[in-house]
CSV table of C-alpha atoms and ligand atoms in Angstrom, one decimal:
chain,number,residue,atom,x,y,z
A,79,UNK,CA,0.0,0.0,0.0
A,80,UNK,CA,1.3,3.2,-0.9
A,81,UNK,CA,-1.3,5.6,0.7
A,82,UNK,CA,-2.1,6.7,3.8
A,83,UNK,CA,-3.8,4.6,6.6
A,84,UNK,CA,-6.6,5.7,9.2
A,85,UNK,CA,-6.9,4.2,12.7
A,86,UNK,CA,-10.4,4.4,14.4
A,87,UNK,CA,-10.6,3.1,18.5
A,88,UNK,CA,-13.8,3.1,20.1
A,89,UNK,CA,-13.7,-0.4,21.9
A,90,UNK,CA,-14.8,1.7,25.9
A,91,UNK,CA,-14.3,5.4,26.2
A,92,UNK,CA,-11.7,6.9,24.3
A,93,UNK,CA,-12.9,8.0,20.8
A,94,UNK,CA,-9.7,8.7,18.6
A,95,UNK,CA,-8.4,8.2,15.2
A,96,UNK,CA,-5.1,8.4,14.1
A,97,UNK,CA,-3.7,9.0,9.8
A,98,UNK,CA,-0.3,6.7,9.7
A,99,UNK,CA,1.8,6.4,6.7
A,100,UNK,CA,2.8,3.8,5.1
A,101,UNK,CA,5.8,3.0,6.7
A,102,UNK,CA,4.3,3.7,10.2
A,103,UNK,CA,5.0,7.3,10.5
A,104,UNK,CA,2.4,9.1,12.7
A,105,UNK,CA,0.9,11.7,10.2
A,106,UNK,CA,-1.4,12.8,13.1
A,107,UNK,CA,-3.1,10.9,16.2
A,108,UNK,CA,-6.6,13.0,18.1
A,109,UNK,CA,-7.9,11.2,21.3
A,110,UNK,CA,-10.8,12.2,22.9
A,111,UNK,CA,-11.6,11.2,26.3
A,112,UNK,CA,-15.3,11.2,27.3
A,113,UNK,CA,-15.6,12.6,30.3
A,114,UNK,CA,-19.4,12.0,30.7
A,115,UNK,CA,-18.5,8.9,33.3
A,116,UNK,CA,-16.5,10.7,35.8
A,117,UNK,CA,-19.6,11.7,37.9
A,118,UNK,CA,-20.6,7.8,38.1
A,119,UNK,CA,-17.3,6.8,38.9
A,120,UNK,CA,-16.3,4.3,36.0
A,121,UNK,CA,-17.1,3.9,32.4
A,122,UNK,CA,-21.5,3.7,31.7
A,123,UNK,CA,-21.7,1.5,28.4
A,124,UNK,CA,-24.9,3.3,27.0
A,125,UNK,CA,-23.6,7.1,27.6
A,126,UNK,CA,-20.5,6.0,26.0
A,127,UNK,CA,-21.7,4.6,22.9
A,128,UNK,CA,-23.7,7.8,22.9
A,129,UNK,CA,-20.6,10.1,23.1
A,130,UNK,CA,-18.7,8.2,20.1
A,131,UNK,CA,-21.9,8.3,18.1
A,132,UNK,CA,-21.4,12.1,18.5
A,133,UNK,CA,-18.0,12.6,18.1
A,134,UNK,CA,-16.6,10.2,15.9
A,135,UNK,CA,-16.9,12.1,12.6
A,136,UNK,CA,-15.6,15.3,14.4
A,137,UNK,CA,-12.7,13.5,16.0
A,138,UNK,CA,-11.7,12.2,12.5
A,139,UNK,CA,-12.0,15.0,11.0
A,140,UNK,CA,-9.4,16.8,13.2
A,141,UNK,CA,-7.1,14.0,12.4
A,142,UNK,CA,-7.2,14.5,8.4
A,143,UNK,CA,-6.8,18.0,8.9
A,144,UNK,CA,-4.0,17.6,11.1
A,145,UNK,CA,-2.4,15.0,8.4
A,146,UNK,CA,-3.2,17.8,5.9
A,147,UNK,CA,-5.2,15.0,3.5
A,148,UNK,CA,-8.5,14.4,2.4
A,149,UNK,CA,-10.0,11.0,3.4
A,150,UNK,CA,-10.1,10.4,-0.6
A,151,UNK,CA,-6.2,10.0,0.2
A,152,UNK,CA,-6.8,7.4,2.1
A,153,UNK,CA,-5.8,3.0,1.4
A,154,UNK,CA,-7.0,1.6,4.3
A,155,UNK,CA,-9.1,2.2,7.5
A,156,UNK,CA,-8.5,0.1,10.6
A,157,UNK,CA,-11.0,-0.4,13.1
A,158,UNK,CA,-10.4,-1.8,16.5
A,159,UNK,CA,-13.4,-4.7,16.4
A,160,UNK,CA,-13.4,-6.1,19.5
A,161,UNK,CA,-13.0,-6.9,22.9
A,162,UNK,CA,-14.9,-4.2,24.5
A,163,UNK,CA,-18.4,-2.6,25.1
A,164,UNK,CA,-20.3,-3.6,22.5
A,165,UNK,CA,-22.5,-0.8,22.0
A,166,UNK,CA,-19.1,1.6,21.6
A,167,UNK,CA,-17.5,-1.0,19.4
A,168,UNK,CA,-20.4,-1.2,16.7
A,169,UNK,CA,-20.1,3.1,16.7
A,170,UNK,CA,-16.6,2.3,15.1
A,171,UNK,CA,-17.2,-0.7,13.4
A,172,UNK,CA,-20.2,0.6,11.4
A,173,UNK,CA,-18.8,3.8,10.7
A,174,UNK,CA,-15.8,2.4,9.5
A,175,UNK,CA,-17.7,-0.3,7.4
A,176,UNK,CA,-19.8,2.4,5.7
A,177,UNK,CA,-17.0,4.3,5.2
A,178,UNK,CA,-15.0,2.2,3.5
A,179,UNK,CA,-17.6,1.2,1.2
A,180,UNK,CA,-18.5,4.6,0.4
A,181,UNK,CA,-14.2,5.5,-0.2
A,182,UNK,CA,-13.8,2.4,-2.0
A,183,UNK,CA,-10.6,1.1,-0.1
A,184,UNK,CA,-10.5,-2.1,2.8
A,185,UNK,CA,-11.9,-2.2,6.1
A,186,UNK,CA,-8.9,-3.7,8.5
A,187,UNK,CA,-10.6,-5.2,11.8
A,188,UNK,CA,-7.9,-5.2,14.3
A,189,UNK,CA,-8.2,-6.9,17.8
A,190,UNK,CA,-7.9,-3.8,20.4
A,191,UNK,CA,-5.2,-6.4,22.7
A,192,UNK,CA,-3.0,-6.7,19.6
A,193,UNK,CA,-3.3,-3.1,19.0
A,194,UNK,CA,-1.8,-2.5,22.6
A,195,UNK,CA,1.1,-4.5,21.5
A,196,UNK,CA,1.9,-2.2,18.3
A,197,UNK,CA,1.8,0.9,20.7
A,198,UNK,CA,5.3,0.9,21.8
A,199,UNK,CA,6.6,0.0,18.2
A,200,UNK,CA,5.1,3.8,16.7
A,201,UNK,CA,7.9,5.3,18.6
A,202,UNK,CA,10.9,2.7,19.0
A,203,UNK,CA,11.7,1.3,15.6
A,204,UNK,CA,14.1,-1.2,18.0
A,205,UNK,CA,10.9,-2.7,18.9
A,206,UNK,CA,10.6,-5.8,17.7
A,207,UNK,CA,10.1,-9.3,18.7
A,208,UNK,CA,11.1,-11.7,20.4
A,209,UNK,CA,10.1,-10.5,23.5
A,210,UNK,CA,7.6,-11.0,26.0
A,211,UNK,CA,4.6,-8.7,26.1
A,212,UNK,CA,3.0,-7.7,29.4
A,213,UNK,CA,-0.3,-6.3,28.3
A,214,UNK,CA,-2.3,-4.1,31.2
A,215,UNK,CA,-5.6,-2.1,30.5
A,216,UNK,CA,-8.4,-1.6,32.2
A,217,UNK,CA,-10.4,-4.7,31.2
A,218,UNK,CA,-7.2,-7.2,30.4
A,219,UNK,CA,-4.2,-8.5,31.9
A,220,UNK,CA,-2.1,-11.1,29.7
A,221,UNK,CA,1.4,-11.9,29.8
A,222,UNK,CA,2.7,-12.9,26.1
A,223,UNK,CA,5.1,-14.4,24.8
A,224,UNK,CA,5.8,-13.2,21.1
A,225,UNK,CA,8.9,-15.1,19.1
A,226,UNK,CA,7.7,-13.4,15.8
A,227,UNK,CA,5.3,-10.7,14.8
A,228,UNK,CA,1.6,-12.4,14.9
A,229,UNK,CA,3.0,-14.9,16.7
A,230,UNK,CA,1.6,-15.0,20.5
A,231,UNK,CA,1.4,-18.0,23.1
A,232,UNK,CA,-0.4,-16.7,26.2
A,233,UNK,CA,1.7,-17.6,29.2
A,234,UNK,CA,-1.2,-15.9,32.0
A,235,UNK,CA,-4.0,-13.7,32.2
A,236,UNK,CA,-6.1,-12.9,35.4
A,237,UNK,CA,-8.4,-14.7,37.0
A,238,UNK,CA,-10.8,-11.8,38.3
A,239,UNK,CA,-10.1,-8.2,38.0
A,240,UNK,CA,-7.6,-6.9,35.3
A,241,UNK,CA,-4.7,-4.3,36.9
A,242,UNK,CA,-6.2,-1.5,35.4
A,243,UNK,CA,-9.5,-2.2,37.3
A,244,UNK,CA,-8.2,-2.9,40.5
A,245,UNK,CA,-6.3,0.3,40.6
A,246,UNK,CA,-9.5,2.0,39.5
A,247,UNK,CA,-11.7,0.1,42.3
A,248,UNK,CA,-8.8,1.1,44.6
A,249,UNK,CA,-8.9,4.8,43.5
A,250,UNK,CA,-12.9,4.6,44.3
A,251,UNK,CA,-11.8,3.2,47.8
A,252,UNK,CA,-9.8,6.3,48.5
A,253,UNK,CA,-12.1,8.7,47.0
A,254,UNK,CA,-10.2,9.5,44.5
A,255,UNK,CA,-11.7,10.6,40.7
A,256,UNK,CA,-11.6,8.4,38.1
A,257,UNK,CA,-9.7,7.1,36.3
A,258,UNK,CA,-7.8,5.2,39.6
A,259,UNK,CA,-4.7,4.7,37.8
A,260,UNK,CA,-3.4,7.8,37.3
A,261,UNK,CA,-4.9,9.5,40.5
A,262,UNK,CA,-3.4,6.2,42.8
A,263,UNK,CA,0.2,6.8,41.2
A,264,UNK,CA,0.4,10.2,41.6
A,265,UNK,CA,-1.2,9.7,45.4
A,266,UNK,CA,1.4,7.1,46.1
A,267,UNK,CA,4.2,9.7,45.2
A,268,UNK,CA,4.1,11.0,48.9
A,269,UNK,CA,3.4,7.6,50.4
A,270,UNK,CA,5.5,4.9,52.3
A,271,UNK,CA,4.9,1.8,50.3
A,272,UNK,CA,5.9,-0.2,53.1
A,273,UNK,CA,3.3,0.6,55.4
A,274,UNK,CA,0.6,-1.6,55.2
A,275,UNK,CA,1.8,-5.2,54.0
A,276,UNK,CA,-1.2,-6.1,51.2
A,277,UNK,CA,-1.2,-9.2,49.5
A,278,UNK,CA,1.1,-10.0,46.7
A,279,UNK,CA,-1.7,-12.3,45.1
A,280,UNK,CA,-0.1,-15.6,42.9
A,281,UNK,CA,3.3,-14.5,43.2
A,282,UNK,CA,4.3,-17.4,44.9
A,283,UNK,CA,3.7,-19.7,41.9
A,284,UNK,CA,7.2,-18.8,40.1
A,285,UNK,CA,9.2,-18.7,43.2
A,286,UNK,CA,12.2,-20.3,41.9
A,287,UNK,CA,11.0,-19.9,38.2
A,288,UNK,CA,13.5,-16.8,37.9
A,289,UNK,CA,16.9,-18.3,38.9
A,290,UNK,CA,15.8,-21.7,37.1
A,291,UNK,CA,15.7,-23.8,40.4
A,292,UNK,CA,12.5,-24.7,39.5
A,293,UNK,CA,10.0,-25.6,35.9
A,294,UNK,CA,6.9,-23.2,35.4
A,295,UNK,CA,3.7,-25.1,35.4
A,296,UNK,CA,0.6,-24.0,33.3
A,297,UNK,CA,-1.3,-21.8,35.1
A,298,UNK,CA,1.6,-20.1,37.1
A,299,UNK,CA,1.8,-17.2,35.1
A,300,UNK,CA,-2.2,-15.9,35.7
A,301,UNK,CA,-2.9,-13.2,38.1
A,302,UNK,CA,-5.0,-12.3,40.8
A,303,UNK,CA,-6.3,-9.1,41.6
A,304,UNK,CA,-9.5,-9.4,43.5
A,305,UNK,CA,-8.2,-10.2,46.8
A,306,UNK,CA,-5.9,-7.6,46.4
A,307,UNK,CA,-8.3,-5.2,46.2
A,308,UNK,CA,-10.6,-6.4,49.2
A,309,UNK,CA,-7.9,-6.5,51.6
A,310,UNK,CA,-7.3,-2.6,50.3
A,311,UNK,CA,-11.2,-2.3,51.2
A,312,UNK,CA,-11.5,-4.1,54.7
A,313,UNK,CA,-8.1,-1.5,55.0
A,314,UNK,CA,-9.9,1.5,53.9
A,315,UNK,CA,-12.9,0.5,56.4
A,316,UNK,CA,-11.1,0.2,59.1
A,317,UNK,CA,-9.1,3.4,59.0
A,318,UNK,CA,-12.4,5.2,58.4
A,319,UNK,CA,-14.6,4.3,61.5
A,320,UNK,CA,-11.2,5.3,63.2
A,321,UNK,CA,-11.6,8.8,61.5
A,322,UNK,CA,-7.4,8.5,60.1
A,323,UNK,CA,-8.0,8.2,56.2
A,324,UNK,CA,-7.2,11.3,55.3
A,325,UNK,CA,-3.5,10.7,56.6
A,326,UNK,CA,-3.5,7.3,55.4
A,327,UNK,CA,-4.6,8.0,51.6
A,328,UNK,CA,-1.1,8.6,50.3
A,329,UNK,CA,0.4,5.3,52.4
A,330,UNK,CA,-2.7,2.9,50.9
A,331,UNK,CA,-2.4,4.0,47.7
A,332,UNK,CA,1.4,3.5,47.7
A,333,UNK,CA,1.6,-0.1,49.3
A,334,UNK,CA,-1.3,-0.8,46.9
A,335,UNK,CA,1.1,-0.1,44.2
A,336,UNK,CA,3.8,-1.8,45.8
A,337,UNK,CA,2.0,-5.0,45.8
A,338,UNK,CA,0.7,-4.6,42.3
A,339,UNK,CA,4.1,-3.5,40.6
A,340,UNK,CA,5.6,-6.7,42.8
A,341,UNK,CA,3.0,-9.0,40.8
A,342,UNK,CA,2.8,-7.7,37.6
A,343,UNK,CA,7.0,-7.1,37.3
A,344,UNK,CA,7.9,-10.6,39.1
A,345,UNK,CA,5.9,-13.1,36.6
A,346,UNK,CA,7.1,-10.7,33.9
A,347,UNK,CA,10.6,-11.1,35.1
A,348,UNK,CA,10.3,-14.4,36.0
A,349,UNK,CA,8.6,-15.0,32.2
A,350,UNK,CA,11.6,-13.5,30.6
A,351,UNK,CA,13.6,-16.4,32.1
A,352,UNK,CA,11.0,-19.0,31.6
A,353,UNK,CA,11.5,-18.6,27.8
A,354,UNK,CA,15.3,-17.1,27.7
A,355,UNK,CA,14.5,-14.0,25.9
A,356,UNK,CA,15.6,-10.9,28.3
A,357,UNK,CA,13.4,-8.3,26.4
A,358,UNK,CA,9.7,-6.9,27.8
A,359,UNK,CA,6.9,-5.3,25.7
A,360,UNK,CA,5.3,-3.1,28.1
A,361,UNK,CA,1.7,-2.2,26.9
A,362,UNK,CA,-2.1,-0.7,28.0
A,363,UNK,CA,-2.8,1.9,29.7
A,364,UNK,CA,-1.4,0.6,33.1
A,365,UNK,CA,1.8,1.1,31.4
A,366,UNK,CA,1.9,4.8,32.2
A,367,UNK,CA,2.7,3.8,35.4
A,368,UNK,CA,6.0,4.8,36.7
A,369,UNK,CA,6.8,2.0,39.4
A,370,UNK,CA,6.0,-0.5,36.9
A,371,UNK,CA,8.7,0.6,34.1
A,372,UNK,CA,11.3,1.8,36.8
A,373,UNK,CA,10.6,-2.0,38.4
A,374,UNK,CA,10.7,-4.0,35.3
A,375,UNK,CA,13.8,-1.7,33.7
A,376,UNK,CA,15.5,-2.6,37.0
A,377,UNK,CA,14.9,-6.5,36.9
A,378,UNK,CA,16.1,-6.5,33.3
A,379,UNK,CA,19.1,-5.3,34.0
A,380,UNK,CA,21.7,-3.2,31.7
A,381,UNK,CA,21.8,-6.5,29.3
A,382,UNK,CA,18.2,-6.6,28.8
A,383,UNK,CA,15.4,-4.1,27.3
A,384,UNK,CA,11.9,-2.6,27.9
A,385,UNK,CA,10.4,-1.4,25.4
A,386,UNK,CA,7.4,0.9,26.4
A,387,UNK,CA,5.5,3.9,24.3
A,388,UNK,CA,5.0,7.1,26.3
A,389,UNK,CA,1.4,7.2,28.1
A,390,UNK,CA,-0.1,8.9,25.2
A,391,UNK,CA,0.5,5.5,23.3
A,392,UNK,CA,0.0,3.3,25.6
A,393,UNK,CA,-3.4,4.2,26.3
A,394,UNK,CA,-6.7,3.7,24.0
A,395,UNK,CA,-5.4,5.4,20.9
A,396,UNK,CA,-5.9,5.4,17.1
A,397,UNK,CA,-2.3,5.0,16.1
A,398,UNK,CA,-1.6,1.6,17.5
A,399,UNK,CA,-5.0,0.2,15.7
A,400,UNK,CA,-4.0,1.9,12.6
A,401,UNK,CA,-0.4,0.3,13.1
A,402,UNK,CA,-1.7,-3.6,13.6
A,403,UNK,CA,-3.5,-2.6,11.0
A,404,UNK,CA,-0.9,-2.1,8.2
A,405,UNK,CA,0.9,-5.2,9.9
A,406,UNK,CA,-2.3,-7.4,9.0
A,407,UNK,CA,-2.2,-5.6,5.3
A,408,UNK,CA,1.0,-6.0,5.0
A,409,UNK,CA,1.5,-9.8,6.6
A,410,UNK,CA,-1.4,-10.6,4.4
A,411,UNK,CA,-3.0,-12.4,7.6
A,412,UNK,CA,-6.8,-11.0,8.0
A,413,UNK,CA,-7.9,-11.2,11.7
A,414,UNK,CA,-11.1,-12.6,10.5
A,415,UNK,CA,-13.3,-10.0,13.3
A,416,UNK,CA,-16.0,-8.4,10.7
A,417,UNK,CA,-18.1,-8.0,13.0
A,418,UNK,CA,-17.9,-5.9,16.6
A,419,UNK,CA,-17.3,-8.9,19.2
A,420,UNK,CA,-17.6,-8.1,23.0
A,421,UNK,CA,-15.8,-10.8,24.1
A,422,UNK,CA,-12.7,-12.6,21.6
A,423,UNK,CA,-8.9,-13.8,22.3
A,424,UNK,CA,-6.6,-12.2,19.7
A,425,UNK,CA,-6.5,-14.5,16.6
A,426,UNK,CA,-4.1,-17.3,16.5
A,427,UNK,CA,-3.0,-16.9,19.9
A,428,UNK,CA,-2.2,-20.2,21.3
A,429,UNK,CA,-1.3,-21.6,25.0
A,430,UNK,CA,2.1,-21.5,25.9
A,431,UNK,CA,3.8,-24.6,27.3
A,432,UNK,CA,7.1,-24.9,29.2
A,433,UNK,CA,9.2,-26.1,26.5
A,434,UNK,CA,12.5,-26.2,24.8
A,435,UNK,CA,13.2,-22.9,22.6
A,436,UNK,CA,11.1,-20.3,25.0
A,437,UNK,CA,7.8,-23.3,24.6
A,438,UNK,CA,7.2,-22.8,21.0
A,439,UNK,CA,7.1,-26.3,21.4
A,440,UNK,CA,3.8,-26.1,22.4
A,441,UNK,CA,0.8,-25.1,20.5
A,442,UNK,CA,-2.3,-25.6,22.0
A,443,UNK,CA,-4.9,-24.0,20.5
A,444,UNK,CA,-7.5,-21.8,23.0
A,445,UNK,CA,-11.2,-21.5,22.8
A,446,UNK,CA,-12.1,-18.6,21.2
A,447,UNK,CA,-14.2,-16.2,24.2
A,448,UNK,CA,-11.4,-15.4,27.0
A,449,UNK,CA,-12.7,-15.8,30.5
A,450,UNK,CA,-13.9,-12.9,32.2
A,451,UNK,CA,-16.8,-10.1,32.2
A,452,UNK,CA,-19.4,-10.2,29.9
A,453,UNK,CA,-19.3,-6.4,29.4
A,454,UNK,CA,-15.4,-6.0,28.2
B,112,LIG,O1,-5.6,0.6,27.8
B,112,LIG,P1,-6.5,1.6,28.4
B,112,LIG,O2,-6.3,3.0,28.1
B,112,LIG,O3,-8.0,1.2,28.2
B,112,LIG,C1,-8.4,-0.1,28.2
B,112,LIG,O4,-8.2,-0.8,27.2
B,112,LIG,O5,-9.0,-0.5,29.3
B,112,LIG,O6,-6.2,1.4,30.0
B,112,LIG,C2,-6.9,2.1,31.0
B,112,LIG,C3,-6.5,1.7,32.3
B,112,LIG,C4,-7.4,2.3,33.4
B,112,LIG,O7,-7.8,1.2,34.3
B,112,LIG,C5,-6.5,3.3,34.1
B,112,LIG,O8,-6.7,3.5,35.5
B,112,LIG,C6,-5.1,2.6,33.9
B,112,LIG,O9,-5.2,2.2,32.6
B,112,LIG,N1,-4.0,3.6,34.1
B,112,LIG,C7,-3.1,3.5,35.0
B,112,LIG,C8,-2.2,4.6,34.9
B,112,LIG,N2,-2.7,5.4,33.9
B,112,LIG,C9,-3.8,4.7,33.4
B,112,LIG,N3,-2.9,2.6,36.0
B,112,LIG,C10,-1.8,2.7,36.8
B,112,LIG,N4,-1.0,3.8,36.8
B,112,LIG,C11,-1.1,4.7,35.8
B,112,LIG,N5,-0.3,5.8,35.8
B,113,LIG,ZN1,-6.9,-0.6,25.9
């Protein structure tokens, strides 16, 4: 393809798109974040399929004018298909379906999860597999491992809550606004992180996995975050019926973190090792978090690398649909999502097993519908 391609993201509630060129170049990237949930405290489906409804044709609009070309310039338009809300994913899917018809050029469905992955690689062209991707967003946690581009054997995923959501539960615990994510980090900024000893959910399952005195099983790589999060809640009531939560805010949110980051970077670390690849794919929107890259950087060490896009690109954006995009035009590989799916595991994904040659060895296929909530 020699023209330019258009990115369109409305899988919960960022509308953006995003003009890339050919060779991945950002021509110009417009994310608009609705703002309509932050009185409810986390994301209403129907208001946000609503919002993109509204601004979708305004939001792209701003990014063709900011590229400087007419959408008649246009080869390709991607559309992130699925997982997500359903109502907000058919805003983007239908728009983008008409569109294309009316332009005459493809319709690219791109899984939203694989879009996360291509986020880091608009801005780092040393981005490249192998490596092993640690993907956190507010409705997903999975832990990767990627020999090849399109190739991806899912080592863990949580059980309950995804890290994005348990910081944004945790944020609601502490009254702060939401998003949690953001307002947690910056809280735990002026907290002691060793204060209050949470939970460290799972971890214990690749004790030993790191320094190879010990074989990862199936299943040791999942997370937990659920308990997490309650014993942040029985916490948070007990310091209020004792009127000292004000003073405390800064310490919960930080050992909150602690115990997070000391999940999410130990079975990333301990990953790495698993399959003998010392490089980490950080992507999602829980990647903006500081104490996650400083932690992960750290464990890598000076002979390893982490490769993670700046917040802008780690979170919901146009420009990493639009680049999974050209990588399915361009690998020739369709994702097969036509239609705005709720629910879906990124295509071709398969389970890893502990194996010779970082488990490529093993290939076992997964049903299609991850486990999880109905509504992401
Ligand atoms: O990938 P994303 O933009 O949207 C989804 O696909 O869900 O991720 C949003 C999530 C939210 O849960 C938000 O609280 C979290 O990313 N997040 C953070 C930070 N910035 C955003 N979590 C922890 N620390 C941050 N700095
Ligand atoms: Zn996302």
């Amino acid at each position: 393809m020699t023209r330019p391609i258009l990115g369109i993201e409305t899988t919960c509630d960022e509308t953006s798109a995003a003009v890339l060129d050919p060779d991945g170049a950002i021509r110009s990237l417009v994310v608009h974040s609705q703002d309509v949930h932050r009185i409810y405290g986390g994301v209403v489906p129907e208001l946000a399929a609503r919002d993109h409804l509204v601004r979708i044709e305004p939001v792209v609009a701003a990014a063709l004018g900011e590229a400087g070309i007419d959408r008649r310039d246009l080869g390709a338009i991607a559309v992130a298909a699925g997982p997500g809300l359903i109502g907000a994913l058919l805003v983007g899917v239908t728009w983008t379906r008409a569109s294309a018809l009316a332009l005459g050029i493809p319709m690219i469905p791109v899984h939203h999860m694989e879009g996360h992955v291509f986020g880091p690689v608009l801005e780092d062209s040393d981005a490249e597999p192998p490596f092993v991707a640690l993907l956190v967003s507010g409705g997903h946690t999975l832990l990767i491992w990627v020999p090849g581009w399109g190739s991806y054997h899912l080592m863990g995923e949580t059980r309950d809550d995804a890290a994005g959501e348990a910081f944004d539960k945790v944020g609601k615990l502490l009254g702060l606004p939401y998003p949690g994510g953001p307002a947690v980090s910056a809280a735990a900024v002026s907290g002691d992180p060793g204060r209050y000893a949470f939970p460290r959910p799972m971890l214990d399952r690749i004790a030993g996995v790191g320094d190879g005195s010990s074989a990862a099983a199936p299943g040791d790589f999942d997370f937990s975050f659920s308990g997490l999060k309650t014993a942040v809640a029985r916490t948070v009531m007990r310091l209020e019926q004792a009127g000292a939560i004000d003073a405390e805010r800064p310490h919960l949110a930080a050992s909150f973190q602690a115990a997070a980051v000391d999940v999410l970077a130990g079975k990333a670390l301990a990953a790495t090792a698993a399959v003998g690849c010392n490089r980490v794919l950080l992507g999602g929107g829980v990647a903006a978090n500081g104490a996650l890259r400083a932690r992960i950087r750290r464990g890598l060490g000076r002979r390893g690398r982490l490769f993670a896009g700046s917040p802008r690109l780690s979170m919901d954006n146009g420009a990493m649909i639009a680049r999974a995009g050209l990588f399915r035009l361009q690998a020739g590989v369709g994702t097969g999502l036509e239609e705005a799916t709720a629910r879906v595991r990124i295509p071709g994904m398969v389970r890893w097993r502990p194996g010779k040659r970082g488990g490529a060895a093993g290939r076992t296929p997964l049903p299609g519908i991850p486990p999880g909530r109905d509504s992401q």
